[in-house]
CSV table of C-alpha atoms and ligand atoms in Angstrom, one decimal:
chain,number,residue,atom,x,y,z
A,1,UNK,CA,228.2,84.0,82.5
A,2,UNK,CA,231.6,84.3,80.9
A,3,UNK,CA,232.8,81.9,78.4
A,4,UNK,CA,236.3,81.7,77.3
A,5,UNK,CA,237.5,81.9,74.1
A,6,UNK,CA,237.6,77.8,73.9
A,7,UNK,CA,234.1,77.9,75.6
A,8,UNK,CA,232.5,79.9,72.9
A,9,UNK,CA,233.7,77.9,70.7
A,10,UNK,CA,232.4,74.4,71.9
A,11,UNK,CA,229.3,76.5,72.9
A,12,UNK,CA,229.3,77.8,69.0
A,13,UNK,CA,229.4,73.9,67.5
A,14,UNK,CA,233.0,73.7,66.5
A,15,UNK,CA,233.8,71.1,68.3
A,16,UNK,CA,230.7,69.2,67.2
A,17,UNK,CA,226.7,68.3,68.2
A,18,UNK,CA,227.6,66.7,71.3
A,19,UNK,CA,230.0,69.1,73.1
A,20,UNK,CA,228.0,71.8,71.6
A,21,UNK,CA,224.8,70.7,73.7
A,22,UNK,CA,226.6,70.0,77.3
A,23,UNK,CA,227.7,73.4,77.0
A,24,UNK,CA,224.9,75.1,76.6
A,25,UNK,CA,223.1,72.7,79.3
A,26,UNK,CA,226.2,74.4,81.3
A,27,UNK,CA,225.5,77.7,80.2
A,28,UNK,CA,221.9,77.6,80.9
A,29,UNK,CA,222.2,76.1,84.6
A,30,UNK,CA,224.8,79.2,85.0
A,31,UNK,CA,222.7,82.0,83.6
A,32,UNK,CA,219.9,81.0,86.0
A,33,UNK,CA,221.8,80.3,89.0
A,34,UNK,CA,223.7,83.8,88.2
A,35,UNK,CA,227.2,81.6,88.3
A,36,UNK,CA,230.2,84.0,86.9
A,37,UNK,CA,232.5,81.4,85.4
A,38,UNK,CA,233.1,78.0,84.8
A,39,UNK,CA,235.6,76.0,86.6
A,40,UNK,CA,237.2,72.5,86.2
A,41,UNK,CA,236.3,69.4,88.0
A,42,UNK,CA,238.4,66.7,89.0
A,43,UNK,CA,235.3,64.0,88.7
A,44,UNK,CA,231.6,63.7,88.1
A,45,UNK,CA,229.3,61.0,89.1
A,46,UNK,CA,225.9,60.4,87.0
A,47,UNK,CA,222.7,59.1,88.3
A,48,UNK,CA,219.5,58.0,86.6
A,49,UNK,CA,220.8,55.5,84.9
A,50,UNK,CA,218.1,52.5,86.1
A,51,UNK,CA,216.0,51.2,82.9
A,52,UNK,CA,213.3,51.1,85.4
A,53,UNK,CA,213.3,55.0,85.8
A,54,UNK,CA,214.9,56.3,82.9
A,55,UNK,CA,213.2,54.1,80.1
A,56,UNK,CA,213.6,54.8,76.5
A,57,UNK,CA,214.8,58.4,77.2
A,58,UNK,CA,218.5,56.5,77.0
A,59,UNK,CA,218.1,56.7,73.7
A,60,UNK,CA,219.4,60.5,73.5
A,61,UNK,CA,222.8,59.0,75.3
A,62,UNK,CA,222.9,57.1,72.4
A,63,UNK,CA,223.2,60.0,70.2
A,64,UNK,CA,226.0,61.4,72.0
A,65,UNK,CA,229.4,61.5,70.9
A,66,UNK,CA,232.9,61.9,72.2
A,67,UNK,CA,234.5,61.2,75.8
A,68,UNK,CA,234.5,62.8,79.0
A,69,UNK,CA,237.1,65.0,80.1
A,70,UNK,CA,237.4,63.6,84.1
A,71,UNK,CA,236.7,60.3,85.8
A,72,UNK,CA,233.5,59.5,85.8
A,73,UNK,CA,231.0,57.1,87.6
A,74,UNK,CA,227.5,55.7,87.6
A,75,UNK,CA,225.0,55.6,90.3
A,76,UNK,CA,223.3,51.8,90.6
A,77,UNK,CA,221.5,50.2,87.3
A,78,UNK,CA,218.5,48.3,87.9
A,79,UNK,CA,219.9,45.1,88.2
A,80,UNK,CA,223.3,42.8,89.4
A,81,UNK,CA,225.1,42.9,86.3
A,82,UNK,CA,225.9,39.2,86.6
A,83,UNK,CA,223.2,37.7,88.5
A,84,UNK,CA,220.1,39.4,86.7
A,85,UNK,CA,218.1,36.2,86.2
A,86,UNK,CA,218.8,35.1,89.8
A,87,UNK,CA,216.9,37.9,91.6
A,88,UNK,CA,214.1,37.7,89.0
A,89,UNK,CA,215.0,40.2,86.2
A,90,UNK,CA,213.8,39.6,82.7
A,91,UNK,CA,215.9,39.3,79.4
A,92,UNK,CA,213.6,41.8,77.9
A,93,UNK,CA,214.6,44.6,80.9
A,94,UNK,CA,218.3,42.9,81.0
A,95,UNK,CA,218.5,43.5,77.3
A,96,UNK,CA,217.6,47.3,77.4
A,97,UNK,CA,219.2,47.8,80.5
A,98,UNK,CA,222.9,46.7,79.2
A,99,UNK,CA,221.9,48.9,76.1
A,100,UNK,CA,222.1,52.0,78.4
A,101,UNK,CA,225.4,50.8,80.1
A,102,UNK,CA,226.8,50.1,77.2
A,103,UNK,CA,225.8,53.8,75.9
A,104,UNK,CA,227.3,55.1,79.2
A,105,UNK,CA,230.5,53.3,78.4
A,106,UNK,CA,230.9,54.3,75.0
A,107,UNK,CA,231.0,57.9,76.5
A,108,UNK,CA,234.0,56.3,78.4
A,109,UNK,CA,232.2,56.6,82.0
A,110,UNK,CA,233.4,53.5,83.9
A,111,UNK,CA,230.9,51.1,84.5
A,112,UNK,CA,231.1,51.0,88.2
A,113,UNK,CA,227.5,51.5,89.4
A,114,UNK,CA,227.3,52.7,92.8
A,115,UNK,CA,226.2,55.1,95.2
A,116,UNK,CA,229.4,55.6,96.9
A,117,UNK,CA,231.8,56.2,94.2
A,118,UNK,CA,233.9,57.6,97.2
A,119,UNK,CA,234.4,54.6,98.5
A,120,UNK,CA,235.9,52.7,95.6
A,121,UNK,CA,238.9,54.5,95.4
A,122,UNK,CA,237.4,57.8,93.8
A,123,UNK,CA,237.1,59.6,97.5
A,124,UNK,CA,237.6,63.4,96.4
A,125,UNK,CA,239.9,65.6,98.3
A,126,UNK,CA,239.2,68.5,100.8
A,127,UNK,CA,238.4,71.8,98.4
A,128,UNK,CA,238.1,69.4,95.6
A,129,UNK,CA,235.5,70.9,92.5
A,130,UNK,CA,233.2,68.1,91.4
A,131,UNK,CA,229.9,67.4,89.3
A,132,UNK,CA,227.9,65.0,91.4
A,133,UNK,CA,224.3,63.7,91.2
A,134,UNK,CA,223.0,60.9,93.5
A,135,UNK,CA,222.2,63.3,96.6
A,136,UNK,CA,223.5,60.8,99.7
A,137,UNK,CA,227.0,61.2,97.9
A,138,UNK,CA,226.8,64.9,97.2
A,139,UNK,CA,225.9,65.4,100.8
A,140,UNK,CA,228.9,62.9,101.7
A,141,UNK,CA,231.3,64.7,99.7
A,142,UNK,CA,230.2,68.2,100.4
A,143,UNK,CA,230.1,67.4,104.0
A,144,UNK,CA,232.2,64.6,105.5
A,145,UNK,CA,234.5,65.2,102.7
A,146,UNK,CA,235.1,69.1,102.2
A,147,UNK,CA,234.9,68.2,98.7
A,148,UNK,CA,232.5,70.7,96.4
A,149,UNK,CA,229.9,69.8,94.3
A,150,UNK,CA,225.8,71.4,94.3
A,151,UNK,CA,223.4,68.7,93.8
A,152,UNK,CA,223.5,68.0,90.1
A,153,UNK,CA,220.5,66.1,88.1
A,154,UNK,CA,221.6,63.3,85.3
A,155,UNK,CA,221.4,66.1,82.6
A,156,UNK,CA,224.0,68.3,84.4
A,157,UNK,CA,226.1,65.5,85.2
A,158,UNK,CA,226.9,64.3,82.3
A,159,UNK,CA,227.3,67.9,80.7
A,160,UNK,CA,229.7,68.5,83.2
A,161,UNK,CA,231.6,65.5,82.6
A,162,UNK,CA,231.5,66.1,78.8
A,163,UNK,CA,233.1,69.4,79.2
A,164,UNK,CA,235.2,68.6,82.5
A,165,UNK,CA,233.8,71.9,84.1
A,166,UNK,CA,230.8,73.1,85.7
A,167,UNK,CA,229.3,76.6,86.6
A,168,UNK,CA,230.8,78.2,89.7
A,169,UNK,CA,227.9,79.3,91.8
A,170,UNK,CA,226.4,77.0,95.4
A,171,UNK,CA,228.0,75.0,97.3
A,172,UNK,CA,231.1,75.8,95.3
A,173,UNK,CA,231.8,78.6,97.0
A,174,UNK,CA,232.5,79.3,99.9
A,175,UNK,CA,230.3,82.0,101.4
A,176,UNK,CA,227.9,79.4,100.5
A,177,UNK,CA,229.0,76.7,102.4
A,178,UNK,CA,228.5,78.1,106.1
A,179,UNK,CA,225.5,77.2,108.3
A,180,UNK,CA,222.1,79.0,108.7
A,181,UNK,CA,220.6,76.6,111.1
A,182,UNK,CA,221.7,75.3,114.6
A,183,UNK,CA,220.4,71.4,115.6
A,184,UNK,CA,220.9,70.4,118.7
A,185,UNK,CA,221.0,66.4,119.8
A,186,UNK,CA,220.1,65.4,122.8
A,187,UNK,CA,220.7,62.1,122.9
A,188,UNK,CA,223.4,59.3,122.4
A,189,UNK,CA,223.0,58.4,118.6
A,190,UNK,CA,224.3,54.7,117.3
A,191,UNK,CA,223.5,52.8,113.6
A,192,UNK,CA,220.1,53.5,112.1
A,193,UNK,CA,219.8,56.5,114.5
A,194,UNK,CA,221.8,58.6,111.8
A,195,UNK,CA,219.4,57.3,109.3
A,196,UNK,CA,216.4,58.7,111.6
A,197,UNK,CA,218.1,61.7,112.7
A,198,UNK,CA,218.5,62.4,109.1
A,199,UNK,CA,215.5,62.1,107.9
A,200,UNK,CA,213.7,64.2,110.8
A,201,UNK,CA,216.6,67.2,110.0
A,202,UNK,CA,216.1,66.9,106.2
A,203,UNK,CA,212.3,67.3,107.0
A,204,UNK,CA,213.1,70.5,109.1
A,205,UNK,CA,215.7,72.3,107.3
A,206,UNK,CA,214.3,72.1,104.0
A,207,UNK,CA,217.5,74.1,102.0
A,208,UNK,CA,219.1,75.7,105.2
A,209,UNK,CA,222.4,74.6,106.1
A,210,UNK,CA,222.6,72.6,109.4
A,211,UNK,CA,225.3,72.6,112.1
A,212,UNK,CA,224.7,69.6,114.4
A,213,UNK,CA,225.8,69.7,117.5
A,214,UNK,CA,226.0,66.0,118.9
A,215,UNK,CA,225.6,65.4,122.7
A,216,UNK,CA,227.9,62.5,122.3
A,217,UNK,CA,230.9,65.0,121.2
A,218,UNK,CA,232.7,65.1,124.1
A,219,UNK,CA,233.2,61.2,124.7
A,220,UNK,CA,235.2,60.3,121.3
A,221,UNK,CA,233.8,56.9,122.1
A,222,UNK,CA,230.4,57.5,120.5
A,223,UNK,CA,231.6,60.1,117.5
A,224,UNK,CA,229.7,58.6,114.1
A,225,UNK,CA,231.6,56.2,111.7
A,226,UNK,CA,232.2,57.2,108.3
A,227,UNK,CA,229.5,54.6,107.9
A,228,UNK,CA,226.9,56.3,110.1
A,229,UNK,CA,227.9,59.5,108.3
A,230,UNK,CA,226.9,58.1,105.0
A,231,UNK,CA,223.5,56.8,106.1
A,232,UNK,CA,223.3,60.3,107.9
A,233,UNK,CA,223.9,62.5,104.3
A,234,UNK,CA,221.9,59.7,102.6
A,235,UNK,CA,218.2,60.4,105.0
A,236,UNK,CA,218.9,64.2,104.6
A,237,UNK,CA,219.0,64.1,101.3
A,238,UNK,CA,216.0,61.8,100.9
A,239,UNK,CA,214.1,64.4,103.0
A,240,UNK,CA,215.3,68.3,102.7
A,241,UNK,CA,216.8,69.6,99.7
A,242,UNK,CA,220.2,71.0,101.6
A,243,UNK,CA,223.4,69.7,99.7
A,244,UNK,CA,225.6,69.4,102.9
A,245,UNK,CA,225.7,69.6,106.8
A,246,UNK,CA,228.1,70.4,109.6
A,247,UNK,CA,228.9,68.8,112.8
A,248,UNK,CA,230.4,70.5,114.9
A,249,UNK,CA,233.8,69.7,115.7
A,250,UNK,CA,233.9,66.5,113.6
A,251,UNK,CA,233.7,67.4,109.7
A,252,UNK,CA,236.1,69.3,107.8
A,253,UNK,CA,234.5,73.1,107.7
A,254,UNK,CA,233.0,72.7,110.9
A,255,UNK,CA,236.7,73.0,112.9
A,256,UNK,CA,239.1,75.8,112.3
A,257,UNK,CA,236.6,78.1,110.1
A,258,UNK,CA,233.7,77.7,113.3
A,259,UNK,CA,233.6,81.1,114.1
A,260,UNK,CA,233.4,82.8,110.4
A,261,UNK,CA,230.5,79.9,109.8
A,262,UNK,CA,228.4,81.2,113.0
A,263,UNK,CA,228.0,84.4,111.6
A,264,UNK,CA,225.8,83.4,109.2
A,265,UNK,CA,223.5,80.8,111.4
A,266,UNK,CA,220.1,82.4,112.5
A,267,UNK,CA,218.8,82.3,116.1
A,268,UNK,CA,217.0,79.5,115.5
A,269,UNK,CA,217.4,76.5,116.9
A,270,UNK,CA,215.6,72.9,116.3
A,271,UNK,CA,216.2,70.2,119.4
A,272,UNK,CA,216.2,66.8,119.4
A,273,UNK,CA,215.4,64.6,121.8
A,274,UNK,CA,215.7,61.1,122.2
A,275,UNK,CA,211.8,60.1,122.2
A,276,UNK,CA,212.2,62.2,118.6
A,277,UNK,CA,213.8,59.2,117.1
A,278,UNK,CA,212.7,56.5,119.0
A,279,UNK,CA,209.1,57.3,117.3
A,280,UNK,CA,210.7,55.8,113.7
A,281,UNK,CA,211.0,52.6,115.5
A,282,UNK,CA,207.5,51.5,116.0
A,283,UNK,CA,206.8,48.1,115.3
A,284,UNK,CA,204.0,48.6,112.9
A,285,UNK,CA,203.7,46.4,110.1
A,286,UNK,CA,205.8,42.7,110.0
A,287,UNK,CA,208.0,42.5,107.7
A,288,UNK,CA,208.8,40.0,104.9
A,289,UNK,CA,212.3,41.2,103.4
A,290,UNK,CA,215.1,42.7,105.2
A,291,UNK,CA,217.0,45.1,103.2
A,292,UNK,CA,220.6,47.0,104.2
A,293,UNK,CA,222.9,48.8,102.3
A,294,UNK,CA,221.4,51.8,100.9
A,295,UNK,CA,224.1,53.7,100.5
A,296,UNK,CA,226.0,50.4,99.6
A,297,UNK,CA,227.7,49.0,101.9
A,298,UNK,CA,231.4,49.5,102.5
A,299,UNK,CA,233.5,46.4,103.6
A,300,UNK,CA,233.2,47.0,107.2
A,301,UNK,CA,229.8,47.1,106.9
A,302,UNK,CA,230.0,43.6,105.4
A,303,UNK,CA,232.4,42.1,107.9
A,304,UNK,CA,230.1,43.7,110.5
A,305,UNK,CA,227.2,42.0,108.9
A,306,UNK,CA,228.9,38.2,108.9
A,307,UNK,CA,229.6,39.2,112.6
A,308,UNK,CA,226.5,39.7,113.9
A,309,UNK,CA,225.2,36.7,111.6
A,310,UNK,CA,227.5,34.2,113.2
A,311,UNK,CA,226.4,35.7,116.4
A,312,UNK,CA,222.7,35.4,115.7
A,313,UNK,CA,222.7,32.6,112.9
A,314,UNK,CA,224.8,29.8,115.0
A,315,UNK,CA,224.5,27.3,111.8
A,316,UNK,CA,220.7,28.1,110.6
A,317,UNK,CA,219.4,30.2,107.4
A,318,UNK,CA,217.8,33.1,107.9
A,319,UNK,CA,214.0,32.5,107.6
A,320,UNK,CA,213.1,35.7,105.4
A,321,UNK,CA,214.7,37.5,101.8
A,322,UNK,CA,217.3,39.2,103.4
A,323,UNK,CA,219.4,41.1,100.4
A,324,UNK,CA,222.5,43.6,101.1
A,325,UNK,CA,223.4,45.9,98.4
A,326,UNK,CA,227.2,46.9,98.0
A,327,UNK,CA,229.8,48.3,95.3
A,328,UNK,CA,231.0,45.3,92.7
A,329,UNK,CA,233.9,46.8,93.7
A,330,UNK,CA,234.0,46.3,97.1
A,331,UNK,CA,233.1,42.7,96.8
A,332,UNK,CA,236.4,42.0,94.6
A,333,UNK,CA,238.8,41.9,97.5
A,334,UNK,CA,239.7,38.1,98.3
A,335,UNK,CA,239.1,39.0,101.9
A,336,UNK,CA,235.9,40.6,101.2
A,337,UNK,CA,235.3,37.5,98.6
A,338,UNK,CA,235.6,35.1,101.3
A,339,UNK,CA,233.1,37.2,103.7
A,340,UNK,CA,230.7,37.5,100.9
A,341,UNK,CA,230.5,33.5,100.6
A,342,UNK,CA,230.0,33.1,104.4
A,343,UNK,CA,227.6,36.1,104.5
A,344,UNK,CA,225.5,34.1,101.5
A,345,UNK,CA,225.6,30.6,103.0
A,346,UNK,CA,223.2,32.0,105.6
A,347,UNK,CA,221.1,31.8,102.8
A,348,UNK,CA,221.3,35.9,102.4
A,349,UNK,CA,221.9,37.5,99.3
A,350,UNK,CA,224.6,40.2,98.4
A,351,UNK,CA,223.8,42.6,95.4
A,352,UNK,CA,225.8,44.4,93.6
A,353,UNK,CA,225.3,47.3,91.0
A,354,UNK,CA,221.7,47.8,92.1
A,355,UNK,CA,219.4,48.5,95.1
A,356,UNK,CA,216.2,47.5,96.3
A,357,UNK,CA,214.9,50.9,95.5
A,358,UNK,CA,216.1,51.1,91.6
A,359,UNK,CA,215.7,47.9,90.5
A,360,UNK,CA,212.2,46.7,89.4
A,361,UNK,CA,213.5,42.6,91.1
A,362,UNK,CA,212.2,44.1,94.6
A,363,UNK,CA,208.5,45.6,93.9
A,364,UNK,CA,206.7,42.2,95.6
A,365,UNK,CA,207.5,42.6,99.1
A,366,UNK,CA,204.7,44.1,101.6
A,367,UNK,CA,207.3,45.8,104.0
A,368,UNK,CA,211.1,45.8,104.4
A,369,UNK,CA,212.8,46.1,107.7
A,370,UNK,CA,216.3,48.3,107.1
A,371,UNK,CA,218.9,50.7,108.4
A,372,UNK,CA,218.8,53.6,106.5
A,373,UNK,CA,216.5,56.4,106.3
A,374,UNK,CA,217.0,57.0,102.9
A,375,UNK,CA,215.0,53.5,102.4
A,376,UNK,CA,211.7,54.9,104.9
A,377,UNK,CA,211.2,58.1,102.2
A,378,UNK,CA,211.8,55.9,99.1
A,379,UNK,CA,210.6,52.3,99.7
A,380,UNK,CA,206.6,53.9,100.0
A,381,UNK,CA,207.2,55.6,97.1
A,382,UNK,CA,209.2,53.5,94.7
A,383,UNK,CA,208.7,50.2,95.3
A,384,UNK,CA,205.2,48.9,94.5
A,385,UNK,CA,203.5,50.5,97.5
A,386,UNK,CA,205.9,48.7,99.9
A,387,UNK,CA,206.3,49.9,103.5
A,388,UNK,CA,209.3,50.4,105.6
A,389,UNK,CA,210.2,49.7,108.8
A,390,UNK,CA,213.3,51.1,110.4
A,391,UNK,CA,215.5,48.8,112.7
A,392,UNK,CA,218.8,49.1,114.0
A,393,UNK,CA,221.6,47.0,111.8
A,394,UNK,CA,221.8,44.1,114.7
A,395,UNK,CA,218.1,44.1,115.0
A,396,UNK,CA,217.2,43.5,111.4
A,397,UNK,CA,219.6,40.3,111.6
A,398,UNK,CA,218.3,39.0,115.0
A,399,UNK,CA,214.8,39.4,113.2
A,400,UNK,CA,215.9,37.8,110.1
A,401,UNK,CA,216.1,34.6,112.1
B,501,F3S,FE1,222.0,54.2,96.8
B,501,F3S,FE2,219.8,53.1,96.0
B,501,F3S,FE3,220.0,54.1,98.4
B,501,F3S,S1,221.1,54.4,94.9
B,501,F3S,S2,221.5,55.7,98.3
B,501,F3S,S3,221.1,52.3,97.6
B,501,F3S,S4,218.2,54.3,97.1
């Protein structure tokens, strides 16, 4: 790969231990993947950053030096920053957890920990260059978006934002970006549908680029929410290893560029049909904890949440833990503020800075009822042997009752 003049230098150790090693992290990711250059990035957003997965390994953070060159965010810690003891967290994992913020923060990446950095006032532009971990975002960004960013690990991440540059090669180019594989859907899709139909197309794409092609595209009454896109990006991502999708005629680079995309999607063709995703819905095990908001939740979401409480709730507490994750940031709002108080004197919880997958509070539930798709790869896995049971939004309130 070539280096500039500046770039051998940081690369050589001039400009000390810590610049020295992102670079050649850089330069090592760009040898392999054949990249010819490195190119600027306006942000980068860093993941693994739970004490409950990352463990003592923060301590090499702590040896690093310096600032970051671009705006920089964290995906969720493994606890609400300010109400740790009241979901059950220790001091001891409080303790080492604020040690790795605090190591983050000396680096000078803000403190906002959260899965959709896009929707806290960081939303990249169209054609955008970014360094991205946290692969429902990257998908989001890449896709929804037009924003460009291949699906960086933690390492990467924070290289990238170290050095404010990553190696051009993936989804940051264009040829790169078109679709190999057509998926056609058969069906009206609404809510958790996005979370299922993302999950079966991650499972059957593995790293080919989709192009869906919605039934519902001709009635602009059913097109998806930005919200249904992000739970949509989120179960692909939890599934297949593809860093973005297309829909056709809805995001960015599936519009004007249609044609030049086509020509590099193969005659295959997956179909999906309505019984497809009804089969996610089984009523198998009974939950005892409802869980929504993974991604967070953005403030419609929340407002959408109190609605269908009122609706369902008329005056009583919900009768199981029902916790909804969401951005600190999105809860600082006085309008959001006053939704969050009404949302919580149904006796549900909302949670910021965490999720029930990365934080250790959630790991004594037998099955969780949720929205996303995302939650149905990760819960089984990540979360004490947990199950999880996917309902649409309304449903997992009405149930909560
Ligand atoms: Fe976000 Fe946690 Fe889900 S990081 S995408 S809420 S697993």
């Amino acid at each position: 790969m070539y280096l500039t003049k500046e770039e051998e230098r940081i690369y050589e150790g001039e400009e000390g231990w810590t610049r020295k090693k992102a670079m050649e992290i850089l330069v090592a990711i760009g040898d392999i993947n054949n990249a010819s250059e490195l190119i600027p990035i306006k942000s980068a957003h860093v993941s693994g950053v739970s004490y409950k997965t990352i463990g003592e390994a923060f301590e090499f953070i702590n040896r690093l030096e310096g600032t970051v060159e671009v705006k920089s965010t964290l995906n969720p810690i493994g606890m609400d920053i300010a109400k740790w003891a009241e979901i059950g967290i220790s001091k001891e994992f409080a303790n080492k957890q604020n040690e790795v913020l605090d190591a983050y923060k000396k680096l000078g990446i803000t403190a906002e920990c959260t899965c959709v950095p896009y929707l806290i006032g960081y939303e990249p532009e169209k054609g955008e260059h970014l360094a991205w971990a946290e692969s429902s975002a990257v998908l989001y960004a890449n896709s929804v978006l037009g924003a460009r960013t291949n699906m960086e690990g933690a390492p990467s991440a924070l290289a990238a934002a170290l050095i404010g540059k990553t190696p051009s090669y993936g989804l940051h180019q264009a040829e790169n970006r078109k679709s190999e594989i057509r998926v056609c859907v058969k069906c009206d899709l609404a809510d958790a549908d996005y979370g299922a139909l993302g999950f079966l197309i991650g499972d059957l794409v593995g790293d080919k680029i989709p192009l869906i092609e919605l039934s519902s595209f001709s009635s602009s009454a059913s097109l998806p929410s930005n919200d249904e896109l992000k739970y949509l990006s989120a179960a692909i991502g939890a599934t297949g290893s593809v860093g973005m999708y297309h829909i056709k005629g809805i995001t960015p680079e599936a519009g004007v560029e249609a044609e030049e995309m086509e020509s590099k999607l193969s005659e295959e063709k997956i179909e999906i049909e309505k019984d497809d995703l009804e089969e996610f819905y089984i009523e198998n095990n009974e939950p005892d904890v409802i869980a929504i908001g993974c991604p967070h939740c953005s403030s419609l979401e929340l407002t959408r949440i109190y609605e269908l409480l009122k609706a369902e709730g008329k005056g009583r507490k919900v009768r199981k833990d029902f916790f909804i994750f969401t951005a600190r940031a999105i809860t600082q709002h006085t309008q959001m503020q006053q939704i969050i108080e009404k949302i919580e004197n149904y006796g549900v919880k909302v949670i910021c800075d965490t999720c029930f997958v990365v934080s250790p509070a959630f790991e004594n539930y037998d099955c969780v009822l949720t929205n996303s798709g995302k939650m149905l790869r990760y819960v089984p896995l990540l979360c004490g042997g947990a199950k999880a049971r996917l309902c649409k939004s309304e449903e997992c309130v009405r149930k909560a009752f």
